[in-house]
Amino acid sequence: MTPPVPGTPTAPEALGNEPLALYGPGFAADPHGHYRRLRDRGPLARVRIAPDVDAMLVVDYQAAVDLLRDTDTFTKDPRAWQAGVPADSPVLPVLGYRPTALFSDGEVHARYRDAINDTLALIEPHLLRSEVARVARRLIAGFSATGTGDLIAQYARMLPLHVFTASFGVAPEDGRRVVRGVGGMMDSAEDAAAAYGDLVRVVSALVSDRRARPGRDLTTYLLAHPAGLDDDEAVRQITLIMSAGHDPTTNLIGNALLRMLGDAGYGGSLHGGATTAREAIDDVLWRDPPLANLGAHYPRQDTEFHGVPLRAGQLVLVSFAAANTQSPPSSSDPVVRSGDGAHLAWSTGPHRCPAKQPALLMAVTAIEELTSQLCDLELAVDPGELVWRPGPFHRAPAHLPVRFTPLDTLPEADTPGSLATVDHLPTRVGGTPNG
């Protein structure tokens, strides 16, 4: 994209230099209106993501791709930036440094990434599909007799919780703490730090227990991985997987269901509609990706990027949502290409999402199970009355109230089984990882 020429009406100085707030009810209700105004300022624009915390937001597609792949100009390590941020800032639980793949470069990043990739690779797709279907039927049975429900609180949020906690061996009684921890982080509320702290305590206790008593779960495998993670590194990779897996999957399911229920072709109901679960998911990944703004990078030194000067250590975020709403220069790039086009919902470059296929499988299966059991689902409120989750990082409804014809019974759910293959487990692992 050609940067604006100084003195023209689209130059940044012509629109003022006040950062646009990406938090609060105004942004939650109309993020795309904000993105349009930001794009008028150029490929990057100043935004405020929390009180006293500003960033540069990339809203141009090509600039986003260039940033996500440029490991020479930019680092993922936030510590220089973090030194100037209030310690109690609600965005630090998401952006603050931890020894994980998300905040590392080079060999350190490769070590963490290999451990994560190898752990996630143990999850067998057909077993995952069976487990998601089993959990889905059990959750649906919990509200199917009432004729009403909240598809976020009772379904989209609970389904990935069960899968992730079972896979890693989290005790059932700690599941709600995991959800509160991850949700509190992403909402960037005042209690975000406390929420993340409690999540770390849950996972720390789990790691300590598996060091002493190896189990049949992914935590045990991660601890035995040749990367040789210490306890804190293991805790941080697991919390990263949970936070990057649970909330975005919840949002993906919820956003896709809303897209199907709100489709004019359905008349507000799934009955007789033509859009498939995968089509709705692909549409959401383009327009309302579960992680709307993230991909934090920091210039290694003062530089100019797409005509915009940046300071060393300055926070630069990628708006996947804003970039996606532009027509990409080309959809032939196999690294970026996903679904029916070249959207950036899974990011690109060395830090692209490692759990794309499991997340898609979970979302598609969850939606297909729900719509096959409750085929006349319809929204119980006007779409304009929906409340959206706060925070600068995601786009998702807080609740999704629906009504449907009550069901007396549902088919019995199968008994739980293993989610992972164990043929290539290290000999140090004491058992079979399962869900």
mmCIF file of C-alpha atoms in Angstrom, residues 151-433:
data_model
loop_
_atom_site.group_PDB
_atom_site.id
_atom_site.type_symbol
_atom_site.label_atom_id
_atom_site.label_comp_id
_atom_site.label_asym_id
_atom_site.label_seq_id
_atom_site.Cartn_x
_atom_site.Cartn_y
_atom_site.Cartn_z
ATOM 1 C CA LEU A 151 -24.987 -21.018 23.476
ATOM 2 C CA ILE A 152 -21.931 -19.245 24.872
ATOM 3 C CA ALA A 153 -22.174 -20.007 28.591
ATOM 4 C CA GLN A 154 -23.754 -23.440 28.222
ATOM 5 C CA TYR A 155 -22.031 -24.678 25.101
ATOM 6 C CA ALA A 156 -19.312 -22.772 23.222
ATOM 7 C CA ARG A 157 -17.359 -21.956 26.384
ATOM 8 C CA MET A 158 -17.801 -25.333 28.051
ATOM 9 C CA LEU A 159 -16.958 -27.611 25.124
ATOM 10 C CA PRO A 160 -13.303 -26.601 24.562
ATOM 11 C CA LEU A 161 -12.886 -26.434 28.342
ATOM 12 C CA HIS A 162 -13.704 -30.131 28.674
ATOM 13 C CA VAL A 163 -11.440 -31.095 25.786
ATOM 14 C CA PHE A 164 -8.424 -29.056 26.908
ATOM 15 C CA THR A 165 -8.622 -29.895 30.584
ATOM 16 C CA ALA A 166 -9.114 -33.594 29.888
ATOM 17 C CA SER A 167 -6.236 -33.654 27.401
ATOM 18 C CA PHE A 168 -3.811 -32.059 29.842
ATOM 19 C CA GLY A 169 -5.114 -33.854 32.932
ATOM 20 C CA VAL A 170 -6.591 -30.844 34.765
ATOM 21 C CA ALA A 171 -8.810 -31.954 37.627
ATOM 22 C CA PRO A 172 -12.526 -31.443 36.819
ATOM 23 C CA GLU A 173 -12.979 -29.203 39.853
ATOM 24 C CA ASP A 174 -10.308 -26.823 38.486
ATOM 25 C CA GLY A 175 -11.941 -26.444 35.065
ATOM 26 C CA ARG A 176 -13.908 -23.330 35.963
ATOM 27 C CA ARG A 177 -10.714 -21.694 37.230
ATOM 28 C CA VAL A 178 -9.110 -22.326 33.856
ATOM 29 C CA VAL A 179 -12.041 -20.674 32.059
ATOM 30 C CA ARG A 180 -12.007 -17.670 34.424
ATOM 31 C CA GLY A 181 -8.253 -17.337 34.057
ATOM 32 C CA VAL A 182 -8.236 -17.393 30.272
ATOM 33 C CA GLY A 183 -11.382 -15.268 29.920
ATOM 34 C CA GLY A 184 -10.147 -12.680 32.396
ATOM 35 C CA MET A 185 -6.876 -12.315 30.504
ATOM 36 C CA MET A 186 -8.497 -11.769 27.129
ATOM 37 C CA ASP A 187 -11.174 -9.366 28.392
ATOM 38 C CA SER A 188 -8.400 -7.152 29.847
ATOM 39 C CA ALA A 189 -10.611 -6.284 32.796
ATOM 40 C CA GLU A 190 -9.387 -4.886 36.103
ATOM 41 C CA ASP A 191 -8.981 -8.374 37.523
ATOM 42 C CA ALA A 192 -6.989 -9.662 34.531
ATOM 43 C CA ALA A 193 -3.770 -10.101 36.508
ATOM 44 C CA ALA A 194 -5.544 -11.995 39.283
ATOM 45 C CA ALA A 195 -7.293 -14.209 36.724
ATOM 46 C CA TYR A 196 -4.011 -15.083 35.024
ATOM 47 C CA GLY A 197 -2.353 -15.670 38.401
ATOM 48 C CA ASP A 198 -4.989 -18.221 39.330
ATOM 49 C CA LEU A 199 -4.578 -19.982 35.981
ATOM 50 C CA VAL A 200 -0.843 -20.253 36.635
ATOM 51 C CA ARG A 201 -1.511 -21.733 40.087
ATOM 52 C CA VAL A 202 -3.774 -24.409 38.616
ATOM 53 C CA VAL A 203 -1.231 -25.396 35.968
ATOM 54 C CA SER A 204 1.719 -25.184 38.392
ATOM 55 C CA ALA A 205 0.033 -27.671 40.713
ATOM 56 C CA LEU A 206 -0.656 -29.935 37.735
ATOM 57 C CA VAL A 207 2.969 -29.818 36.542
ATOM 58 C CA SER A 208 4.275 -30.483 40.043
ATOM 59 C CA ASP A 209 1.980 -33.473 40.375
ATOM 60 C CA ARG A 210 2.976 -34.915 36.985
ATOM 61 C CA ARG A 211 6.671 -34.566 37.793
ATOM 62 C CA ALA A 212 6.096 -36.788 40.795
ATOM 63 C CA ARG A 213 3.420 -39.040 39.288
ATOM 64 C CA PRO A 214 3.442 -39.232 35.463
ATOM 65 C CA GLY A 215 -0.038 -39.696 34.074
ATOM 66 C CA ARG A 216 -1.843 -40.479 30.853
ATOM 67 C CA ASP A 217 -2.095 -36.922 29.494
ATOM 68 C CA LEU A 218 -0.372 -34.292 27.390
ATOM 69 C CA THR A 219 1.192 -32.607 30.417
ATOM 70 C CA THR A 220 3.195 -35.774 31.091
ATOM 71 C CA TYR A 221 4.342 -35.888 27.489
ATOM 72 C CA LEU A 222 5.364 -32.225 27.467
ATOM 73 C CA LEU A 223 7.451 -32.742 30.592
ATOM 74 C CA ALA A 224 9.198 -35.705 28.945
ATOM 75 C CA HIS A 225 9.842 -33.919 25.652
ATOM 76 C CA PRO A 226 13.496 -33.780 24.499
ATOM 77 C CA ALA A 227 13.354 -29.972 24.814
ATOM 78 C CA GLY A 228 13.894 -30.568 28.546
ATOM 79 C CA LEU A 229 11.552 -27.859 29.810
ATOM 80 C CA ASP A 230 11.909 -26.898 33.442
ATOM 81 C CA ASP A 231 8.790 -26.570 35.584
ATOM 82 C CA ASP A 232 8.220 -22.875 34.898
ATOM 83 C CA GLU A 233 8.767 -23.305 31.153
ATOM 84 C CA ALA A 234 6.302 -26.199 31.113
ATOM 85 C CA VAL A 235 3.728 -24.196 33.073
ATOM 86 C CA ARG A 236 4.054 -21.268 30.676
ATOM 87 C CA GLN A 237 3.727 -23.394 27.520
ATOM 88 C CA ILE A 238 0.610 -25.101 28.897
ATOM 89 C CA THR A 239 -0.998 -21.799 29.900
ATOM 90 C CA LEU A 240 -0.135 -20.477 26.426
ATOM 91 C CA ILE A 241 -1.792 -23.462 24.744
ATOM 92 C CA MET A 242 -4.873 -23.114 26.938
ATOM 93 C CA SER A 243 -5.223 -19.356 26.492
ATOM 94 C CA ALA A 244 -4.503 -19.505 22.755
ATOM 95 C CA GLY A 245 -6.767 -22.522 22.333
ATOM 96 C CA HIS A 246 -9.739 -22.189 24.645
ATOM 97 C CA ASP A 247 -10.958 -18.616 24.181
ATOM 98 C CA PRO A 248 -10.370 -18.386 20.422
ATOM 99 C CA THR A 249 -12.136 -21.730 19.888
ATOM 100 C CA THR A 250 -15.026 -20.550 22.053
ATOM 101 C CA ASN A 251 -15.225 -17.343 20.042
ATOM 102 C CA LEU A 252 -15.005 -19.195 16.736
ATOM 103 C CA ILE A 253 -17.907 -21.480 17.650
ATOM 104 C CA GLY A 254 -19.996 -18.604 19.007
ATOM 105 C CA ASN A 255 -19.310 -16.257 16.088
ATOM 106 C CA ALA A 256 -20.090 -18.935 13.518
ATOM 107 C CA LEU A 257 -23.347 -19.884 15.262
ATOM 108 C CA LEU A 258 -24.322 -16.216 15.364
ATOM 109 C CA ARG A 259 -23.531 -15.892 11.660
ATOM 110 C CA MET A 260 -25.794 -18.859 10.888
ATOM 111 C CA LEU A 261 -28.602 -17.727 13.180
ATOM 112 C CA GLY A 262 -28.440 -14.155 11.937
ATOM 113 C CA ASP A 263 -28.248 -15.078 8.254
ATOM 114 C CA ALA A 264 -31.182 -13.529 6.373
ATOM 115 C CA GLY A 265 -31.439 -16.737 4.397
ATOM 116 C CA TYR A 266 -32.432 -18.495 7.576
ATOM 117 C CA GLY A 267 -34.942 -15.915 8.706
ATOM 118 C CA GLY A 268 -33.254 -16.040 12.118
ATOM 119 C CA SER A 269 -33.524 -19.837 12.327
ATOM 120 C CA LEU A 270 -31.331 -22.752 11.308
ATOM 121 C CA HIS A 271 -34.360 -24.572 9.928
ATOM 122 C CA GLY A 272 -34.135 -24.818 6.151
ATOM 123 C CA GLY A 273 -30.898 -22.862 5.898
ATOM 124 C CA ALA A 274 -28.236 -23.633 3.306
ATOM 125 C CA THR A 275 -25.042 -22.411 4.967
ATOM 126 C CA THR A 276 -22.870 -25.228 6.321
ATOM 127 C CA ALA A 277 -20.841 -25.094 9.509
ATOM 128 C CA ARG A 278 -17.597 -24.848 7.553
ATOM 129 C CA GLU A 279 -18.938 -22.041 5.357
ATOM 130 C CA ALA A 280 -20.015 -20.062 8.419
ATOM 131 C CA ILE A 281 -16.612 -20.629 10.043
ATOM 132 C CA ASP A 282 -14.755 -19.492 6.924
ATOM 133 C CA ASP A 283 -16.921 -16.374 6.782
ATOM 134 C CA VAL A 284 -16.158 -15.609 10.434
ATOM 135 C CA LEU A 285 -12.422 -16.192 9.969
ATOM 136 C CA TRP A 286 -12.510 -13.478 7.318
ATOM 137 C CA ARG A 287 -14.714 -10.870 8.964
ATOM 138 C CA ASP A 288 -14.721 -11.530 12.713
ATOM 139 C CA PRO A 289 -11.690 -13.693 13.523
ATOM 140 C CA PRO A 290 -11.707 -14.893 17.152
ATOM 141 C CA LEU A 291 -8.497 -12.977 17.822
ATOM 142 C CA ALA A 292 -9.118 -9.649 16.150
ATOM 143 C CA ASN A 293 -6.011 -7.718 17.229
ATOM 144 C CA LEU A 294 -2.800 -9.268 18.509
ATOM 145 C CA GLY A 295 0.439 -10.430 16.849
ATOM 146 C CA ALA A 296 2.548 -8.128 19.038
ATOM 147 C CA HIS A 297 5.948 -7.152 17.601
ATOM 148 C CA TYR A 298 8.600 -4.620 18.634
ATOM 149 C CA PRO A 299 11.182 -2.901 16.387
ATOM 150 C CA ARG A 300 14.726 -3.906 17.292
ATOM 151 C CA GLN A 301 15.844 -0.343 16.533
ATOM 152 C CA ASP A 302 14.367 2.908 15.231
ATOM 153 C CA THR A 303 13.042 2.189 11.764
ATOM 154 C CA GLU A 304 10.518 3.122 9.103
ATOM 155 C CA PHE A 305 7.895 0.556 8.143
ATOM 156 C CA HIS A 306 5.560 1.103 5.183
ATOM 157 C CA GLY A 307 6.339 4.801 5.379
ATOM 158 C CA VAL A 308 5.601 5.068 9.115
ATOM 159 C CA PRO A 309 8.436 5.851 11.591
ATOM 160 C CA LEU A 310 8.667 3.479 14.558
ATOM 161 C CA ARG A 311 10.743 3.677 17.717
ATOM 162 C CA ALA A 312 12.852 0.822 19.043
ATOM 163 C CA GLY A 313 10.787 -1.238 21.471
ATOM 164 C CA GLN A 314 7.472 0.340 20.426
ATOM 165 C CA LEU A 315 4.430 -1.950 20.582
ATOM 166 C CA VAL A 316 3.094 -2.819 17.133
ATOM 167 C CA LEU A 317 -0.055 -4.952 16.935
ATOM 168 C CA VAL A 318 -1.659 -6.586 13.915
ATOM 169 C CA SER A 319 -5.370 -6.156 13.303
ATOM 170 C CA PHE A 320 -6.206 -9.472 11.668
ATOM 171 C CA ALA A 321 -9.812 -8.295 11.416
ATOM 172 C CA ALA A 322 -8.959 -5.010 9.695
ATOM 173 C CA ALA A 323 -6.416 -6.592 7.348
ATOM 174 C CA ASN A 324 -8.852 -9.315 6.355
ATOM 175 C CA THR A 325 -11.504 -6.839 5.247
ATOM 176 C CA GLN A 326 -9.161 -5.562 2.554
ATOM 177 C CA SER A 327 -8.896 -7.526 -0.661
ATOM 178 C CA PRO A 328 -5.482 -9.231 -0.391
ATOM 179 C CA PRO A 329 -2.984 -8.580 -3.196
ATOM 180 C CA SER A 330 -2.934 -12.314 -3.978
ATOM 181 C CA SER A 331 -4.641 -15.413 -2.603
ATOM 182 C CA SER A 332 -2.046 -17.787 -4.066
ATOM 183 C CA ASP A 333 0.370 -17.670 -1.133
ATOM 184 C CA PRO A 334 0.320 -21.211 0.350
ATOM 185 C CA VAL A 335 1.649 -20.022 3.712
ATOM 186 C CA VAL A 336 -1.156 -17.521 4.212
ATOM 187 C CA ARG A 337 -3.909 -19.291 2.281
ATOM 188 C CA SER A 338 -6.530 -20.900 4.513
ATOM 189 C CA GLY A 339 -10.118 -21.997 4.060
ATOM 190 C CA ASP A 340 -11.522 -20.324 0.977
ATOM 191 C CA GLY A 341 -8.932 -17.571 0.753
ATOM 192 C CA ALA A 342 -5.899 -15.815 2.130
ATOM 193 C CA HIS A 343 -7.207 -14.556 5.454
ATOM 194 C CA LEU A 344 -4.828 -13.939 8.362
ATOM 195 C CA ALA A 345 -6.975 -15.371 11.154
ATOM 196 C CA TRP A 346 -4.309 -18.023 11.844
ATOM 197 C CA SER A 347 -1.508 -15.461 11.379
ATOM 198 C CA THR A 348 1.500 -16.298 9.187
ATOM 199 C CA GLY A 349 5.258 -16.465 9.484
ATOM 200 C CA PRO A 350 7.171 -18.300 12.231
ATOM 201 C CA HIS A 351 4.508 -17.579 14.857
ATOM 202 C CA ARG A 352 1.469 -18.773 12.906
ATOM 203 C CA CYS A 353 -1.051 -20.758 14.942
ATOM 204 C CA PRO A 354 0.151 -24.336 15.565
ATOM 205 C CA ALA A 355 -3.349 -25.613 16.399
ATOM 206 C CA LYS A 356 -5.278 -24.611 13.291
ATOM 207 C CA GLN A 357 -6.479 -28.094 12.352
ATOM 208 C CA PRO A 358 -7.618 -29.177 15.857
ATOM 209 C CA ALA A 359 -9.405 -25.852 16.346
ATOM 210 C CA LEU A 360 -11.236 -26.146 13.024
ATOM 211 C CA LEU A 361 -12.196 -29.743 13.729
ATOM 212 C CA MET A 362 -13.531 -28.837 17.167
ATOM 213 C CA ALA A 363 -15.556 -25.907 15.857
ATOM 214 C CA VAL A 364 -17.056 -27.759 12.893
ATOM 215 C CA THR A 365 -17.955 -30.786 15.007
ATOM 216 C CA ALA A 366 -19.457 -28.653 17.776
ATOM 217 C CA ILE A 367 -21.694 -26.772 15.342
ATOM 218 C CA GLU A 368 -22.749 -29.870 13.429
ATOM 219 C CA GLU A 369 -23.695 -31.696 16.640
ATOM 220 C CA LEU A 370 -25.704 -28.737 17.920
ATOM 221 C CA THR A 371 -27.577 -28.069 14.692
ATOM 222 C CA SER A 372 -28.356 -31.753 14.146
ATOM 223 C CA GLN A 373 -29.901 -32.078 17.619
ATOM 224 C CA LEU A 374 -31.646 -28.686 17.850
ATOM 225 C CA CYS A 375 -32.550 -28.101 14.220
ATOM 226 C CA ASP A 376 -34.998 -25.231 14.807
ATOM 227 C CA LEU A 377 -32.667 -23.044 16.858
ATOM 228 C CA GLU A 378 -33.344 -19.329 16.565
ATOM 229 C CA LEU A 379 -32.091 -16.214 18.306
ATOM 230 C CA ALA A 380 -34.162 -15.228 21.333
ATOM 231 C CA VAL A 381 -33.241 -11.532 20.929
ATOM 232 C CA ASP A 382 -32.713 -9.134 18.080
ATOM 233 C CA PRO A 383 -29.052 -9.277 16.903
ATOM 234 C CA GLY A 384 -28.730 -5.579 17.721
ATOM 235 C CA GLU A 385 -29.412 -6.346 21.394
ATOM 236 C CA LEU A 386 -26.443 -8.695 21.779
ATOM 237 C CA VAL A 387 -23.686 -7.615 24.159
ATOM 238 C CA TRP A 388 -20.115 -8.095 22.947
ATOM 239 C CA ARG A 389 -17.181 -9.059 25.119
ATOM 240 C CA PRO A 390 -14.975 -6.106 26.075
ATOM 241 C CA GLY A 391 -11.259 -5.795 25.453
ATOM 242 C CA PRO A 392 -9.018 -4.931 22.499
ATOM 243 C CA PHE A 393 -7.942 -8.422 21.489
ATOM 244 C CA HIS A 394 -11.038 -10.379 20.493
ATOM 245 C CA ARG A 395 -14.461 -10.104 18.879
ATOM 246 C CA ALA A 396 -17.203 -12.314 20.307
ATOM 247 C CA PRO A 397 -20.674 -12.096 21.854
ATOM 248 C CA ALA A 398 -20.770 -12.339 25.633
ATOM 249 C CA HIS A 399 -24.004 -14.347 25.428
ATOM 250 C CA LEU A 400 -25.988 -15.987 22.653
ATOM 251 C CA PRO A 401 -29.576 -16.563 23.873
ATOM 252 C CA VAL A 402 -31.638 -18.966 21.753
ATOM 253 C CA ARG A 403 -34.948 -20.780 21.765
ATOM 254 C CA PHE A 404 -35.980 -24.069 20.183
ATOM 255 C CA THR A 405 -38.461 -26.910 20.478
ATOM 256 C CA PRO A 406 -37.661 -28.746 23.743
ATOM 257 C CA LEU A 407 -36.400 -32.311 23.497
ATOM 258 C CA ASP A 408 -37.306 -35.023 25.966
ATOM 259 C CA THR A 409 -34.225 -37.160 25.407
ATOM 260 C CA LEU A 410 -30.983 -37.233 23.464
ATOM 261 C CA PRO A 411 -28.965 -40.254 22.320
ATOM 262 C CA GLU A 412 -26.621 -41.547 25.003
ATOM 263 C CA ALA A 413 -23.127 -40.100 24.755
ATOM 264 C CA ASP A 414 -20.293 -42.557 24.217
ATOM 265 C CA THR A 415 -17.845 -43.198 27.018
ATOM 266 C CA PRO A 416 -14.703 -41.040 26.939
ATOM 267 C CA GLY A 417 -11.635 -42.378 25.181
ATOM 268 C CA SER A 418 -8.064 -41.440 24.371
ATOM 269 C CA LEU A 419 -7.497 -38.362 22.212
ATOM 270 C CA ALA A 420 -3.906 -39.164 21.376
ATOM 271 C CA THR A 421 -1.768 -41.722 19.642
ATOM 272 C CA VAL A 422 1.029 -43.171 21.759
ATOM 273 C CA ASP A 423 3.138 -45.031 19.207
ATOM 274 C CA HIS A 424 5.936 -42.442 19.392
ATOM 275 C CA LEU A 425 5.839 -41.478 23.058
ATOM 276 C CA PRO A 426 9.255 -41.102 24.747
ATOM 277 C CA THR A 427 10.131 -43.965 27.051
ATOM 278 C CA ARG A 428 10.257 -41.533 29.990
ATOM 279 C CA VAL A 429 6.515 -41.014 29.774
ATOM 280 C CA GLY A 430 4.743 -43.171 32.297
ATOM 281 C CA GLY A 431 1.583 -43.855 30.311
ATOM 282 C CA THR A 432 -0.688 -43.038 27.445
ATOM 283 C CA PRO A 433 -1.811 -39.402 27.043
#
